[in-house]
Coordinates of C-alpha atoms and ligand atoms in Angstrom, one line a residue:
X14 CA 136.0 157.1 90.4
X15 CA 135.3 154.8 87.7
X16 CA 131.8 154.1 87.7
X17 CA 130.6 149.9 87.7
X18 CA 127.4 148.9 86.7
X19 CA 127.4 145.4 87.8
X20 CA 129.2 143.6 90.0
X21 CA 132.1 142.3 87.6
X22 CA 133.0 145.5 86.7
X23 CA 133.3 146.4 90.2
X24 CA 135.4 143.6 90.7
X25 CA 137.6 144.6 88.1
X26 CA 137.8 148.5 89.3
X27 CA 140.5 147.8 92.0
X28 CA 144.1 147.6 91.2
X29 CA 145.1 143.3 91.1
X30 CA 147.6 144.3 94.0
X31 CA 145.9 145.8 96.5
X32 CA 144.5 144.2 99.7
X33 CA 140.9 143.1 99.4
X34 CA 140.0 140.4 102.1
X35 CA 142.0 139.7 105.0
X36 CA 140.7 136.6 107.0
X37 CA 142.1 137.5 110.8
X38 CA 142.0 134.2 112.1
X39 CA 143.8 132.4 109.5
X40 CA 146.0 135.2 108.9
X41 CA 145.3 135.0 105.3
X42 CA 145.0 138.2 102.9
X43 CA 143.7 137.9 99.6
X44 CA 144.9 140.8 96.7
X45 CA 142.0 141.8 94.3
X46 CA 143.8 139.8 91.8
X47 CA 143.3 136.4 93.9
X48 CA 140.1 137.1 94.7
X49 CA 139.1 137.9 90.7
X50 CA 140.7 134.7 89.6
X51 CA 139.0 132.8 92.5
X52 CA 135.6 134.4 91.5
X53 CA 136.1 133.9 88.0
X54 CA 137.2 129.9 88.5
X55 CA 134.2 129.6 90.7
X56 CA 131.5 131.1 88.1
X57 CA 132.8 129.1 85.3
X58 CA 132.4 125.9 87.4
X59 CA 128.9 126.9 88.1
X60 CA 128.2 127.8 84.1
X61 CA 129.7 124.1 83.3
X62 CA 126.9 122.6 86.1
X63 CA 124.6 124.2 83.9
X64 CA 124.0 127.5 85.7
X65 CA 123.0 130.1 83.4
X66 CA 121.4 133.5 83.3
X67 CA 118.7 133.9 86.3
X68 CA 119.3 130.1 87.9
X69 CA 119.5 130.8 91.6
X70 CA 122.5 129.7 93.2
X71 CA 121.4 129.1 96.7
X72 CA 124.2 129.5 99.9
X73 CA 124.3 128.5 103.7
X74 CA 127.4 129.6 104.5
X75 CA 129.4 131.4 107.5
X76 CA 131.1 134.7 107.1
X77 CA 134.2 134.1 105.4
X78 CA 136.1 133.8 102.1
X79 CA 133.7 131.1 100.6
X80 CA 130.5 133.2 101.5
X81 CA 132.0 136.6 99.5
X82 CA 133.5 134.3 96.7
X83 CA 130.3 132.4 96.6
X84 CA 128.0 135.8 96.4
X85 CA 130.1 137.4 93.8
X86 CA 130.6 134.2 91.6
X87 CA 127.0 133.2 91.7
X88 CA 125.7 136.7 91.2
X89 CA 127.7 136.6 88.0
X90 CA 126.7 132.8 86.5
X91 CA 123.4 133.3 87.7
X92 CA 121.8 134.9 90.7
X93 CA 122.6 134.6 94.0
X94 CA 120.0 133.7 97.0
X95 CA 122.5 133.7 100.0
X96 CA 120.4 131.9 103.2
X97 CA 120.6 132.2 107.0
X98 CA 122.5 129.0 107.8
X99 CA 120.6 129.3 111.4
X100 CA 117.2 128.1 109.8
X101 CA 115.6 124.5 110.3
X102 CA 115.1 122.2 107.6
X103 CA 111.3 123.1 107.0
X104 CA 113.1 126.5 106.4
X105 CA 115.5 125.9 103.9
X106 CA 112.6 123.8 102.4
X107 CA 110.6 126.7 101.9
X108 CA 113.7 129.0 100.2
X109 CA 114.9 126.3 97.8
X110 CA 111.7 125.9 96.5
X111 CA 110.7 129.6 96.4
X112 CA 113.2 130.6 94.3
X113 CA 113.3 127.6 92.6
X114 CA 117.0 126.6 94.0
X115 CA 119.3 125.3 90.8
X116 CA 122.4 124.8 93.0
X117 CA 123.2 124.7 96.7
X118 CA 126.5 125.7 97.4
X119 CA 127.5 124.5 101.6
X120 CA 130.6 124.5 103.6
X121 CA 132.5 121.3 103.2
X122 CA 131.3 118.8 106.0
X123 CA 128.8 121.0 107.0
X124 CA 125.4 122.6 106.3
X125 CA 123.3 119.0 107.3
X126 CA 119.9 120.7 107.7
X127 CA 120.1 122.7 104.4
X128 CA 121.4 119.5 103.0
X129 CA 118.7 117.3 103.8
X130 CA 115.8 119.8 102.6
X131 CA 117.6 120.0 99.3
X132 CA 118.2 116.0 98.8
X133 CA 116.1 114.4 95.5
X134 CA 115.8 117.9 94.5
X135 CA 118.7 120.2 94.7
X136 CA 122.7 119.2 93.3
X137 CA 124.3 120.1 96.6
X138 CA 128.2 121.3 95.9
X139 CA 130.7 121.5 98.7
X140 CA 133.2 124.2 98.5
X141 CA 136.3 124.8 100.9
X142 CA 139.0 127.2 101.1
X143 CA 143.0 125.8 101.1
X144 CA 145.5 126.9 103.0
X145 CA 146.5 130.0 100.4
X146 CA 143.3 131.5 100.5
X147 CA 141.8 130.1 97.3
X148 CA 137.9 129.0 97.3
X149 CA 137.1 125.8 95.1
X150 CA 134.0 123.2 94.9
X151 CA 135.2 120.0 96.6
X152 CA 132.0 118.0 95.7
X153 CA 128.8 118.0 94.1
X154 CA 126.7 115.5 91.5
X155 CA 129.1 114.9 88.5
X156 CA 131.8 117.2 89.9
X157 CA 131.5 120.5 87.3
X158 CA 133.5 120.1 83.8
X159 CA 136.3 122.5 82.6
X160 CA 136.1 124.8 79.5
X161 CA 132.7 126.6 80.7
X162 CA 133.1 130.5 80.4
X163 CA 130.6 132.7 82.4
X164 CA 129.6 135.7 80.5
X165 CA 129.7 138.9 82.2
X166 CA 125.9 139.7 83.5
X167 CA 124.2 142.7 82.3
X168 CA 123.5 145.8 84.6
X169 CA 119.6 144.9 84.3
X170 CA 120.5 140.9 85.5
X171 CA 119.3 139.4 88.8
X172 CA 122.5 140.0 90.7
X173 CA 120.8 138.8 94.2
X174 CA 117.2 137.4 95.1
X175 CA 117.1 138.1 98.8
X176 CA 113.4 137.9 100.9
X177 CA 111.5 140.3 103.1
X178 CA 109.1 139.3 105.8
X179 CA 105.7 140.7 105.2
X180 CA 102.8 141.4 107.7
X181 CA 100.7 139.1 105.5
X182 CA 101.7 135.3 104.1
X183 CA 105.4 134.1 103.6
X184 CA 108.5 135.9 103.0
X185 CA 108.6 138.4 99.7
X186 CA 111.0 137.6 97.2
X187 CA 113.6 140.8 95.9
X188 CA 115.1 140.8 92.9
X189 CA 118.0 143.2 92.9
X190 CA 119.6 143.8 89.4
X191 CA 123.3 144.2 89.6
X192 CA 122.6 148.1 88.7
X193 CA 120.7 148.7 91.9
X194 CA 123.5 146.9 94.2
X195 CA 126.1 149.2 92.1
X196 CA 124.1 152.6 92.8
X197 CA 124.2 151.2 96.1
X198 CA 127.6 150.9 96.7
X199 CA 128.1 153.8 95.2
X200 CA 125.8 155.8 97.2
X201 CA 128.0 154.3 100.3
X202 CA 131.6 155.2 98.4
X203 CA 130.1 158.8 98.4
X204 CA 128.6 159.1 101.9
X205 CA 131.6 157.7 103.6
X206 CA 134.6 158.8 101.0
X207 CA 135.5 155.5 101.1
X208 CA 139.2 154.7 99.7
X209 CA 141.6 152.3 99.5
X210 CA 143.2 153.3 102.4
X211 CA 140.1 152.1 103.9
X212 CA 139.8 148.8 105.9
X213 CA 136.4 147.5 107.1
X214 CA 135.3 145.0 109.3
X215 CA 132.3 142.8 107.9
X216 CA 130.6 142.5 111.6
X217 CA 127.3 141.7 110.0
X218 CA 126.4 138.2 108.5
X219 CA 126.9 137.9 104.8
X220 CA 123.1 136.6 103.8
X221 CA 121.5 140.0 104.6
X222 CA 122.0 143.4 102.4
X223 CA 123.6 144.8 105.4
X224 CA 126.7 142.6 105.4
X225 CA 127.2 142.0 101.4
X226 CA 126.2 146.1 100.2
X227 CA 127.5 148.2 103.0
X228 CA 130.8 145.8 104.4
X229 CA 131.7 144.2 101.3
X230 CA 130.6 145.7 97.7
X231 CA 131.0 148.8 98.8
X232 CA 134.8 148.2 100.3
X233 CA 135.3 146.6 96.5
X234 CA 134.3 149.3 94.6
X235 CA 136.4 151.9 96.7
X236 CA 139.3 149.8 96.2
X237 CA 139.8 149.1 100.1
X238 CA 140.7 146.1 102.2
X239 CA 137.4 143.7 103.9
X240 CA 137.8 142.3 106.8
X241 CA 136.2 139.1 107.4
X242 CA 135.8 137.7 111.2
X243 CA 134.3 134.0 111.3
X244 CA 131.6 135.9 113.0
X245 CA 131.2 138.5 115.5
X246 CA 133.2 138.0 119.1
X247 CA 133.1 141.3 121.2
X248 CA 136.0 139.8 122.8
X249 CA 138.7 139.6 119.7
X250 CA 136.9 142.7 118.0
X251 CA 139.4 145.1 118.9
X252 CA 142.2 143.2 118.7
X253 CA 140.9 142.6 115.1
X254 CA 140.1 146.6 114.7
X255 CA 144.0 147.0 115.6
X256 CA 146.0 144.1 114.1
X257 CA 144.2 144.6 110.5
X258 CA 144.4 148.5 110.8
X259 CA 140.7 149.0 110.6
X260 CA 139.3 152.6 109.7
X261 CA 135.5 151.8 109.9
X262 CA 132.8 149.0 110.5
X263 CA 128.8 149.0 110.2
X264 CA 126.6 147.1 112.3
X265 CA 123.0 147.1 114.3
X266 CA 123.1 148.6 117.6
X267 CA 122.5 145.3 119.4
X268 CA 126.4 144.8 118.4
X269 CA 127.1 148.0 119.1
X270 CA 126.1 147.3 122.9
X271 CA 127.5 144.2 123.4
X272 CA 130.8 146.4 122.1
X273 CA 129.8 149.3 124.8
X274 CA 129.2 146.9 127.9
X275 CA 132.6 145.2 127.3
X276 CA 134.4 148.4 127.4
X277 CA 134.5 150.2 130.7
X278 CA 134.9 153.7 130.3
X279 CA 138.6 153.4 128.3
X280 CA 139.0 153.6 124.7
X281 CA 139.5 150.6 123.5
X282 CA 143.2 149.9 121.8
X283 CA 142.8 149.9 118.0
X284 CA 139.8 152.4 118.1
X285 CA 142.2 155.3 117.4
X286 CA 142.5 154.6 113.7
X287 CA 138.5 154.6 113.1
X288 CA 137.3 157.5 111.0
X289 CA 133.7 156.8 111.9
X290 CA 131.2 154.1 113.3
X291 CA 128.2 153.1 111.1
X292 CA 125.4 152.1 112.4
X293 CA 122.1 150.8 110.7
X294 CA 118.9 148.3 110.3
X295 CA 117.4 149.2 113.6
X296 CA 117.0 152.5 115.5
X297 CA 120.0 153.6 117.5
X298 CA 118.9 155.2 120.7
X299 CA 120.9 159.1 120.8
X300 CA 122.1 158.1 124.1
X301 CA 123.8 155.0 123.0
X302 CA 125.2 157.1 120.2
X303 CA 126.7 159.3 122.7
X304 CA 128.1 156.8 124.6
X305 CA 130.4 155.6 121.9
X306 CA 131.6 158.5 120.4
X307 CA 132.4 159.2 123.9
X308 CA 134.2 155.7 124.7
X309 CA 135.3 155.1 121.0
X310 CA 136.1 158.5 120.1
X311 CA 135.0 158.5 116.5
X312 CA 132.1 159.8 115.0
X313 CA 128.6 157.6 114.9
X314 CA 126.7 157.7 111.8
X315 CA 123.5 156.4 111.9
X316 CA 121.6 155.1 108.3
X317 CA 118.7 153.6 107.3
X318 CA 119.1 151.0 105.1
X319 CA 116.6 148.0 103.8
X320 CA 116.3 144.8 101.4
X321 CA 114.5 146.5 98.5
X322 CA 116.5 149.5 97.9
X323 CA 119.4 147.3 97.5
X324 CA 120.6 148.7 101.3
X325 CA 121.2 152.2 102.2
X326 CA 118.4 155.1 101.7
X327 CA 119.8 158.1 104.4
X328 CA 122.5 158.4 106.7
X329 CA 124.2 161.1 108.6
X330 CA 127.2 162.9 107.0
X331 CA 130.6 162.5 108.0
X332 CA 132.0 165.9 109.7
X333 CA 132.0 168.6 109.1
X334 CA 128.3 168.0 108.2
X335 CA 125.8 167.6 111.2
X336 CA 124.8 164.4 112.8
X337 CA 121.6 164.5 114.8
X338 CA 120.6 161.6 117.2
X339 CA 117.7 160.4 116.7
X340 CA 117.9 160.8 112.9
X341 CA 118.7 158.5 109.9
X342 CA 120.3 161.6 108.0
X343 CA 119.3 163.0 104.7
X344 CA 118.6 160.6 101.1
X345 CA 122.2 159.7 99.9
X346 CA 121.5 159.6 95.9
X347 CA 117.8 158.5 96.6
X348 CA 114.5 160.7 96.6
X349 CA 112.9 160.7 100.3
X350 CA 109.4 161.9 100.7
X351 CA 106.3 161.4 103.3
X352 CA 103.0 160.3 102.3
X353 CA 99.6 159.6 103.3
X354 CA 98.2 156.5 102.8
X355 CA 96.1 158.2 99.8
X356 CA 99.7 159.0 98.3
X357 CA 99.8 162.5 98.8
X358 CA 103.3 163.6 99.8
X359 CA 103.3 165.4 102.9
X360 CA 105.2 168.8 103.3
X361 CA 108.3 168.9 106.0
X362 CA 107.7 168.0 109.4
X363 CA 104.6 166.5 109.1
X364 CA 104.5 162.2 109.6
X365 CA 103.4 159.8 107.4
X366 CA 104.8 156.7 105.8
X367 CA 108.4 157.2 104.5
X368 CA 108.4 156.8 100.3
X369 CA 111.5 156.2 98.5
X370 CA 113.0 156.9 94.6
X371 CA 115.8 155.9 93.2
X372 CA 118.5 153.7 90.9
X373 CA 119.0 150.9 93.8
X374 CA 115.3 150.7 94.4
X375 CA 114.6 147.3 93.2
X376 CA 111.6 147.6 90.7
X377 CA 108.9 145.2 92.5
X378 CA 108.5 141.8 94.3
X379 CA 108.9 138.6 92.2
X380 CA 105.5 137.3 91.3
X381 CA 103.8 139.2 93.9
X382 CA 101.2 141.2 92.5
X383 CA 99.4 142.1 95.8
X384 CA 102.4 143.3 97.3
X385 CA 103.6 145.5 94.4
X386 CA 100.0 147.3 93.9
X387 CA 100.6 148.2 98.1
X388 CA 104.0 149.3 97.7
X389 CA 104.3 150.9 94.6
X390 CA 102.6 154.7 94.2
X391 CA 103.2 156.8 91.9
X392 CA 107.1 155.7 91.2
X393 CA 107.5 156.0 94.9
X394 CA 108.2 152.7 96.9
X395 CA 106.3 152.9 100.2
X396 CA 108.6 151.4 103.0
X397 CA 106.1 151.0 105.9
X398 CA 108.1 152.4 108.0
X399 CA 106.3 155.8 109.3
X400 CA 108.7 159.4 110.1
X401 CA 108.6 162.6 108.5
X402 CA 111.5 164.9 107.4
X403 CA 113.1 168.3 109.3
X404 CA 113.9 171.5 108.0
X405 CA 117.2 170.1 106.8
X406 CA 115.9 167.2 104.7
X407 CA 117.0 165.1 107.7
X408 CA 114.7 162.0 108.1
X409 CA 113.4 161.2 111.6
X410 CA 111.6 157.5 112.0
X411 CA 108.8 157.3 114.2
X412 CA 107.5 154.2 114.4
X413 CA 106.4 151.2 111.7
X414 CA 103.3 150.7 109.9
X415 CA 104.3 147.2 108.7
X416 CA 103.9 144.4 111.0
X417 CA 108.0 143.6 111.9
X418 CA 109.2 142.0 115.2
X419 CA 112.8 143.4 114.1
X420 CA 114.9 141.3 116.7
X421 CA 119.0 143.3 116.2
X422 CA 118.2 144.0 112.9
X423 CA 116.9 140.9 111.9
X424 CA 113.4 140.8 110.9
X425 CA 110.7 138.6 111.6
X426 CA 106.8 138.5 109.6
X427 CA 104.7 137.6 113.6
X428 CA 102.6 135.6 111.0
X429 CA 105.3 133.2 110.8
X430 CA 105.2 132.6 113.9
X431 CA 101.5 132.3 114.2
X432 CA 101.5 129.8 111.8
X433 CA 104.1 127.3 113.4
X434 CA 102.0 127.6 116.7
X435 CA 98.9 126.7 115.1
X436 CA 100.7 123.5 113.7
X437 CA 100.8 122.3 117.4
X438 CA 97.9 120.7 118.3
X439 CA 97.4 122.0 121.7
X440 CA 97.0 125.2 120.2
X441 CA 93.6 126.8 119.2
X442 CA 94.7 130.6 118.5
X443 CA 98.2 132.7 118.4
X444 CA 98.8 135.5 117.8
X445 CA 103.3 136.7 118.2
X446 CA 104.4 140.0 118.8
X447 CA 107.8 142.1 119.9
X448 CA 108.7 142.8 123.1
X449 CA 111.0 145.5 124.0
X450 CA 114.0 144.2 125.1
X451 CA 117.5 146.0 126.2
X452 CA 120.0 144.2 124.2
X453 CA 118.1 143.0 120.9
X454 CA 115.6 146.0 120.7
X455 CA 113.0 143.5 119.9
X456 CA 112.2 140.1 121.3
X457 CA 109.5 137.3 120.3
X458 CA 106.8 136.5 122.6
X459 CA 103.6 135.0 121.9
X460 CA 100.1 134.5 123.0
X461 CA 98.1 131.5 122.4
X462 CA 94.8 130.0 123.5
X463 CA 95.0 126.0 124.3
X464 CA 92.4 123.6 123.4
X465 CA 94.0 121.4 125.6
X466 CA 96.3 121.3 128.7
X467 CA 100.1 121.8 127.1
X468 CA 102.8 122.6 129.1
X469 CA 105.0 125.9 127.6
X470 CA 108.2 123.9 127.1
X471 CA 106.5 121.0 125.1
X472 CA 105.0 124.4 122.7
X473 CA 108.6 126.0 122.8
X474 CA 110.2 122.7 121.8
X475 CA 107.8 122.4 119.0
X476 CA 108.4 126.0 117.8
X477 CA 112.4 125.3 118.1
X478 CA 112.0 122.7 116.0
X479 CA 110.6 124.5 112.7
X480 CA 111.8 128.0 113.6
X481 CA 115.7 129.3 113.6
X482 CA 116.4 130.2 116.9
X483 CA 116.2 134.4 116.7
X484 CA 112.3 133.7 115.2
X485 CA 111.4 131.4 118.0
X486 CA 109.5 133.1 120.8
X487 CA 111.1 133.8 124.1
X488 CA 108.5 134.1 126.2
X489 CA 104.2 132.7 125.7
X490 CA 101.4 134.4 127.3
X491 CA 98.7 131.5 127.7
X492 CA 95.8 133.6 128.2
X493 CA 91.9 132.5 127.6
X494 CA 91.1 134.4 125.2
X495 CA 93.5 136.8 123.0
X496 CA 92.9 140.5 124.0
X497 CA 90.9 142.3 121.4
X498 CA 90.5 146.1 120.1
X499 CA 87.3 147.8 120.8
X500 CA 85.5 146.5 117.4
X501 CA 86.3 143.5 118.3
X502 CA 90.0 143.4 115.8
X503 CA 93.0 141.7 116.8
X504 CA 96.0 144.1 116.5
X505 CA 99.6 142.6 117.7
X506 CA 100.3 146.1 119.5
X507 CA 97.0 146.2 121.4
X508 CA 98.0 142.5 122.2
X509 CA 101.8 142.9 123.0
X510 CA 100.4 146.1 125.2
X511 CA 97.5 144.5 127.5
X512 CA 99.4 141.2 127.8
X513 CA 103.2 142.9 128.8
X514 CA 102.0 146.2 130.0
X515 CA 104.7 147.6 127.7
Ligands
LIG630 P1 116.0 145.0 106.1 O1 115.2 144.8 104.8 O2 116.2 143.7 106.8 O3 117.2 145.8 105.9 O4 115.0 145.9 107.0 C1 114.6 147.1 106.6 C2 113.9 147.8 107.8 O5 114.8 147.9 108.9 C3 113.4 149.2 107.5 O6 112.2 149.2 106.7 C4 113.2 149.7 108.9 O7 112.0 149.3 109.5 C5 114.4 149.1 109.7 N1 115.5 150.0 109.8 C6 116.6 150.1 109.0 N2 117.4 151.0 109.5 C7 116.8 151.6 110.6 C8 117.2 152.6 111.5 N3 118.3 153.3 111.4 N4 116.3 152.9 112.4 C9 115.1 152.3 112.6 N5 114.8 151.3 111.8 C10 115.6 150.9 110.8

C-alpha cells in the first residue's frame, strides 16, 4: 500500500473507477474519479473566495455527499471545522468565533440557526448536490470566481480543527495536521486489512473524528466503497447492509443497541457478508458484545478511539487474534503506557491514567497553554481516561479522571451546563452530572439551588433554548443545598451518587 501523507494524496491513492460513495437513498454511487473532480472544483471555489492556508472553513451539514466533499475540499483550501448541526445559535456563535470562522458552508435552504449566528460576520455559502451526484456552492456573498487553483496542503497543514470538552472552561480547540489523520487511517487500513473489496457504512455523524477517520478516510485510503445513510434508521439499516453489499461498519454501542433490540433472536438479512463489527467512543459492555456476535454472527471489535489522536489508539484484532470483552485491545501503531499523576509509567497491570505516543497524536491544543502543560508529560499525551494494561499489552479502561458526561459517544464538559443554568435567574447554584442510563450509557441531569420559586419546565425550557438537545439535562434535582464531600468540596460523582443513589 502506497503510503499518503495528507489527505490529497489519499484521495488520489484509489483507482478513478472504483466505487467510493454510494448514497442508498438516492441510489447514487460516486467513482473516486467523481468524487476527486468534485473535491477539487469545490477547493478551488473556496481558494477564489479567498480561502487560503489555515482559514477555517466551518460546516453544519447532515451526513451525506456534501458533508464528505465539504471536509475533504476544505481540509485542502484551508482547514476544516465540521459543527454539530444540532447546536443552538448561541452555539454556533461560540464555534465561529473560536476558530475564527472564514467561511460557512450550509445545506441549501437550510442550516437557519448556524445562519443567523454567522450573519454581519461570516460569508455563508450554500452548497447542494444535483441529481448525478456532483456537490457545487449554489450561493454565497459574490458567488466564488473561476481560475483559483488550491495548492495541495502539506503533511504538517491544519487538515481539521475539531473541539474537546474539558472539565474546566469552554470547549478545547484540536488541530490535527493532515499527517496525523493519515497515520490514522492508516493505523485503521492495518488493524482491519481494509480493501477495496471493502464496503462501509458511515453510521456515525460526519462532524466528530469517529465518522470522518474511521468510516470515511480510512475507506479512501484502502480504496473501498463508503456508504453514506442520511443518518442512522435502525429500521432501513439492514436493508442498507444488504442492498450496498456491506462488509463492515463502526459505531458507539448506543447504536449498537437500538440495532440489538430491533432484532429478535434472527440474523438479520444482509449481516452474512460482514467481516466484523467495530465498535468505539464509549465502553461496550462484554455482554452486549456477546449478544451480537451471537445475533449478527460476525466478530465485534471493540476500540478506543478519541479527538486528539486524530481517532483510533487500540482495538481488538481481527481473528485469529484474541478479542477480550471488556478490553479496548492493544496500541495499533501508537505507544500505550500507564502513569501516575507524577508521570511515572506504571508497570502492567497496575491502573493509572492511560498515556499515549504516536504520529496521529496531534501536538497540543490551540492557544491553550494550561491545557497543554496538563496533558502533555514527557512526549506522552495524558488522556484522562484511567485503565491499566494486561499481560498481553491489552488495554482495559476503568473509569475517567476527566470530568465527561459522555451521552452515546458524544461528550459533554458538565461545566457547560452549569454555566447555562446559572444564566437563569431563578437559579443560585448548579452543578450537572451523568446518569447511568440503558440506552445512551450516559444521561444529563442536574442539580440546582433556586433563589426563587421556578418551576422545572420554565428551567428546562431555558436550558433547551441555548443547549443542543443531547447537552440539555433530562432530569433536575432541586435540592437546598448541593451535596458536598467531607472537606466541604463539591465533586459531580459525590453529587450524581447522594442525589440518584447510583
Ligand atoms: P472523543 O474525543 O469524542 O472521541 O472522545 C474520546 C473519549 O471517549 C476517550 O477519552 C474515552 O473517555 C472515551 N472512549 C472512547 N472509546 C472508548 C471505549 N471503547 N470505551 C470507553 N470509553 C471510550
Amino acid at each position: 500500500m502506497s503510503s499518503p501523507n495528507t489527505l490529497t494524496e489519499l484521495l488520489y491513492a484509489a483507482p478513478s473507477e472504483g466505487i467510493a460513495v454510494i448514497l442508498p437513498e438516492a441510489g447514487i454511487r460516486v467513482t473516486y474519479g467523481a468524487l476527486r473532480e468534485q473535491v477539487v472544483s469545490l477547493a478551488d471555489a473556496l481558494r477564489a473566495a479567498g480561502i487560503g492556508r489555515g482559514d477555517r472553513v466551518a460546516t453544519v451539514l447532515p451526513n451525506g455527499l456534501p458533508a464528505v466533499v465539504s471536509f475533504l475540499a476544505a481540509s485542502i483550501a484551508g482547514t476544516a471545522a465540521p459543527l454539530n448541526p444540532g447546536y443552538r445559535q448561541d452555539e454556533f456563535s461560540f464555534y465561529l468565533e473560536d476558530t475564527s470562522a472564514k467561511a460557512l458552508l450550509c445545506p441549501h435552504g437550510g442550516a437557519a440557526e448556524a445562519r443567523r449566528a454567522a450573519e454581519g460576520r461570516v460569508p455563508v455559502y450554500s452548497l447542494q448536490m444535483d441529481e448525478g451526484g456532483f456537490v457545487r456552492i449554489t450561493d454565497g456573498p459574490g458567488r466564488p470566481g473561476a481560475g483559483r487553483t488550491a495548492a495541495a496542503p502539506s503533511p504538517e497543514d491544519i487538515a481539521l480543527v475539531l473541539h474537546t470538552s474539558g472539565s474546566t472552561g469552554r470547549p478545547k480547540r484540536v488541530p490535527i495536521r493532515h499527517s496525523n489523520l493519515a497515520a490514522s487511517a492508516r493505523h485503521i487500513v492495518e488493524t482491519y486489512a481494509l480493501s477495496p473489496a471493502d464496503a462501509a457504512l458511515c453510521a456515525m455523524p460526519l462532524f466528530h473524528v469517529h465518522g470522518l477517520v474511521a468510516s470515511t478516510i480510512s475507506t479512501l485510503l484502502s480504496g473501498g466503497t463508503l456508504v453514506v445513510p442520511a443518518k442512522f434508521n435502525p429500521l432501513s439499516f439492514w436493508r442498507t447492509v444488504r442492498d450496498c453489499g456491506v462488509t463492515w461498519y463502526s459505531a458507539v454501542p448506543t447504536i449498537h443497541q437500538l440495532l440489538l433490540s430491533r432484532a429478535g433472536d434472527e440474523r438479520p438479512a444482509g449481516a452474512e457478508r460482514l467481516r466484523f463489527i467495530r465498535s468505539c467512543s464509549a465502553a461496550l459492555p462484554p455482554d452486549m458484545m456477546s449478544r451480537m456476535e451471537q445475533v449478527f454472527g460476525a466478530p465485534v471489535l471493540e476500540a478506543y478511539g478519541m479527538t486528539e489522536a486524530s481517532h483510533q489508539m487500540c482495538s481488538n484484532p481481527l481473528p485469529p487474534g484474541a478479542r477480550k470483552p471488556g478490553s479496548v485491545g492493544p496500541g495499533t501503531g501508537v505507544k500505550v503506557g500507564v502513569m501516575d499523576s507524577g508521570g511515572a509509567l506504571f508497570p502492567t497491570g497496575q491502573r493509572g491514567e492511560v498515556v499515549i505516543q504516536g504520529p496521529n497524536v496531534v501536538e497540543g491544543y490551540e492557544n491553550n497553554p494550561d491545557a497543554n502543560a496538563a496533558s502533555y508529560t514527557q512526549g506522552w499525551f495524558r488522556t484522562g481516561d484511567q485503565g491499566y494494561l494486561d499481560a498481553d499489552g491489552y488495554l482495559i479502561l476503568t473509569g475517567r479522571i476527566k470530568e465527561l458526561i459522555n451521552r452515546g459517544g458524544e461528550k459533554i464538559g458538565p461545566r457547560e451546563i452549569d454555566e447555562v443554568l446559572l444564566t437563569h435567574p431563578a437559579v443560585a447554584e448548579a452543578v450537572a452530572f451523568g446518569v447511568p442510563h440503558p440506552t445512551w450509557g450516559e444521561e444529563v441531569a442536574a442539580a440546582v439551588v433556586l433563589r426563587e420559586p421556578q418551576n422545572e419546565a420554565a428551567i428546562l425550557a431555558h436550558c433547551k433554548e441555548r443547549l443542543a438537545d443531547f447537552k440539555c439535562p433530562k432530569k433536575l434535582y432541586v435540592v437546598k443545598e448541593i451535596p458536598r464531600t467531607a472537606t466541604g468540596k463539591i465533586q459531580r460523582g459525590a453529587v450524581a451518587a447522594a442525589l440518584t443513589g447510583k
